[in-house]
Tab-separated table of C-alpha atoms and ligand atoms in Angstrom:
chain	number	residue	atom	x	y	z
A	1	MET	CA	103.485	110.004	67.801
A	2	VAL	CA	103.468	110.294	71.556
A	3	ALA	CA	101.343	107.689	73.301
A	4	ASN	CA	98.559	108.979	75.496
A	5	THR	CA	99.026	108.503	79.205
A	6	THR	CA	96.210	108.637	81.726
A	7	LYS	CA	96.839	109.077	85.398
A	8	VAL	CA	94.259	108.963	88.154
A	9	ALA	CA	94.497	109.552	91.869
A	10	ALA	CA	96.120	106.803	93.883
A	11	GLY	CA	94.255	104.934	96.582
A	12	ARG	CA	91.833	103.029	94.350
A	13	ASP	CA	91.961	99.535	92.943
A	14	ARG	CA	95.647	98.580	92.742
A	15	ARG	CA	95.397	95.774	90.148
A	16	PRO	CA	97.556	96.538	87.088
A	17	PRO	CA	95.260	98.292	84.610
A	18	LYS	CA	94.863	96.877	81.094
A	19	CYS	CA	93.414	98.622	78.042
A	20	PRO	CA	90.431	96.816	76.446
A	21	ASP	CA	91.486	97.967	72.955
A	22	CYS	CA	95.264	97.485	72.779
A	23	THR	CA	98.145	95.636	74.407
A	24	ALA	CA	98.799	98.427	76.921
A	25	ARG	CA	99.453	97.265	80.450
A	26	GLY	CA	99.459	99.767	83.243
A	27	ASP	CA	101.760	100.549	86.076
A	28	SER	CA	99.961	99.707	89.301
A	29	ALA	CA	102.354	101.853	91.320
A	30	THR	CA	101.637	105.054	89.401
A	31	LEU	CA	98.191	104.072	87.994
A	32	THR	CA	99.220	105.097	84.510
A	33	LEU	CA	98.372	103.418	81.217
A	34	THR	CA	100.256	104.145	77.990
A	35	HIS	CA	98.328	103.088	74.874
A	36	ASP	CA	99.749	101.609	71.685
A	37	ASP	CA	99.868	103.908	68.667
A	38	GLY	CA	96.516	103.665	66.889
A	39	CYS	CA	94.552	102.474	69.928
A	40	PRO	CA	91.016	103.934	69.656
A	41	VAL	CA	90.920	104.702	73.374
A	42	GLY	CA	94.313	106.404	73.271
A	43	ARG	CA	93.281	108.321	70.155
A	44	GLY	CA	90.009	109.371	71.818
A	45	GLN	CA	91.917	110.631	74.843
A	46	ASP	CA	94.362	112.492	72.583
A	47	GLU	CA	91.411	114.209	70.860
A	48	THR	CA	89.797	115.147	74.186
A	49	SER	CA	93.111	116.490	75.483
A	50	ALA	CA	93.596	118.501	72.279
A	51	GLY	CA	90.136	120.043	72.762
A	52	ASP	CA	91.021	121.022	76.332
A	53	ARG	CA	94.338	122.534	75.185
A	54	GLU	CA	92.535	124.500	72.474
A	55	PHE	CA	90.023	125.836	75.033
A	56	PHE	CA	92.780	127.200	77.273
A	57	GLU	CA	94.672	128.617	74.288
A	58	THR	CA	91.577	130.592	73.263
A	59	HIS	CA	90.540	131.425	76.883
A	60	PRO	CA	93.904	132.158	78.548
A	61	ASN	CA	92.324	133.771	81.632
A	62	ALA	CA	89.831	130.995	82.355
A	63	PRO	CA	90.623	129.323	85.701
A	64	HIS	CA	88.844	126.139	84.661
A	65	MET	CA	86.247	124.700	82.329
A	66	VAL	CA	83.534	122.084	82.734
A	67	ARG	CA	82.519	119.783	79.901
A	68	PRO	CA	80.838	116.395	79.447
A	69	LEU	CA	82.937	113.295	80.097
A	70	GLY	CA	84.494	111.999	76.863
A	71	TRP	CA	83.800	108.385	75.869
A	72	ALA	CA	87.499	107.456	75.964
A	73	GLU	CA	87.878	109.070	79.384
A	74	GLY	CA	85.021	106.894	80.617
A	75	ILE	CA	86.790	103.756	79.409
A	76	ALA	CA	90.024	104.947	81.006
A	77	LEU	CA	88.321	105.628	84.357
A	78	LYS	CA	86.898	102.100	84.372
A	79	THR	CA	90.113	100.500	83.116
A	80	LEU	CA	92.169	102.212	85.793
A	81	GLY	CA	89.712	101.303	88.538
A	82	ALA	CA	88.813	104.927	89.316
A	83	VAL	CA	85.135	103.903	89.072
A	84	PRO	CA	83.597	100.399	89.219
A	85	PRO	CA	83.486	98.736	85.766
A	86	HIS	CA	79.685	98.755	85.437
A	87	THR	CA	79.205	102.407	86.444
A	88	ASP	CA	76.750	104.277	84.197
A	89	LEU	CA	78.744	107.352	83.195
A	90	THR	CA	75.848	109.023	81.377
A	91	GLY	CA	75.732	112.682	82.332
A	92	TRP	CA	79.122	112.726	84.086
A	93	ARG	CA	81.086	115.943	83.777
A	94	VAL	CA	84.755	116.876	83.956
A	95	MET	CA	86.244	119.994	85.533
A	96	VAL	CA	89.538	120.770	83.811
A	97	ARG	CA	92.012	123.185	85.413
A	98	GLN	CA	95.130	124.381	83.666
A	99	LEU	CA	98.055	124.681	86.070
A	100	ALA	CA	100.476	125.752	83.321
A	101	PRO	CA	100.397	125.449	79.529
A	102	GLY	CA	100.257	121.711	78.831
A	103	VAL	CA	99.688	120.803	82.500
A	104	ARG	CA	96.036	120.201	83.368
A	105	THR	CA	94.187	118.414	86.140
A	106	ARG	CA	90.750	116.829	85.777
A	107	ARG	CA	88.066	116.089	88.353
A	108	TYR	CA	85.176	113.840	87.405
A	109	PHE	CA	81.626	114.380	88.664
A	110	PRO	CA	78.478	112.253	88.430
A	111	PRO	CA	75.294	113.993	87.294
A	112	ARG	CA	73.532	116.139	89.894
A	113	GLY	CA	71.394	113.883	92.033
A	114	GLY	CA	73.904	111.020	92.102
A	115	ALA	CA	75.646	108.533	89.855
B	201	ZN	ZN1	94.712	101.249	74.470
């Protein structure tokens, strides 16, 4: 099994990220976090990523899609310091763009009217 890796934009909190559910320690230079096999957060991210892949396989001409933020993505955003740890992520959305098969970017948005 391939471990799930999350990467967020640089320029945020530079402390080494640490998963709350496994022994994963991040790389503060690249802001990536590779989960242990079986980590619930890693598994949740794998499932979300699989759903995104399936969307673009069944909608090959779609430039992007918008969906609710997945629970594991929320944990990853907090773990990696992309949002403050006590941010209420209720109602946040994700815009997913496929650059090439298997290569997708994600932008995270608070609910309309603010976070
Ligand atoms: Zn983990």
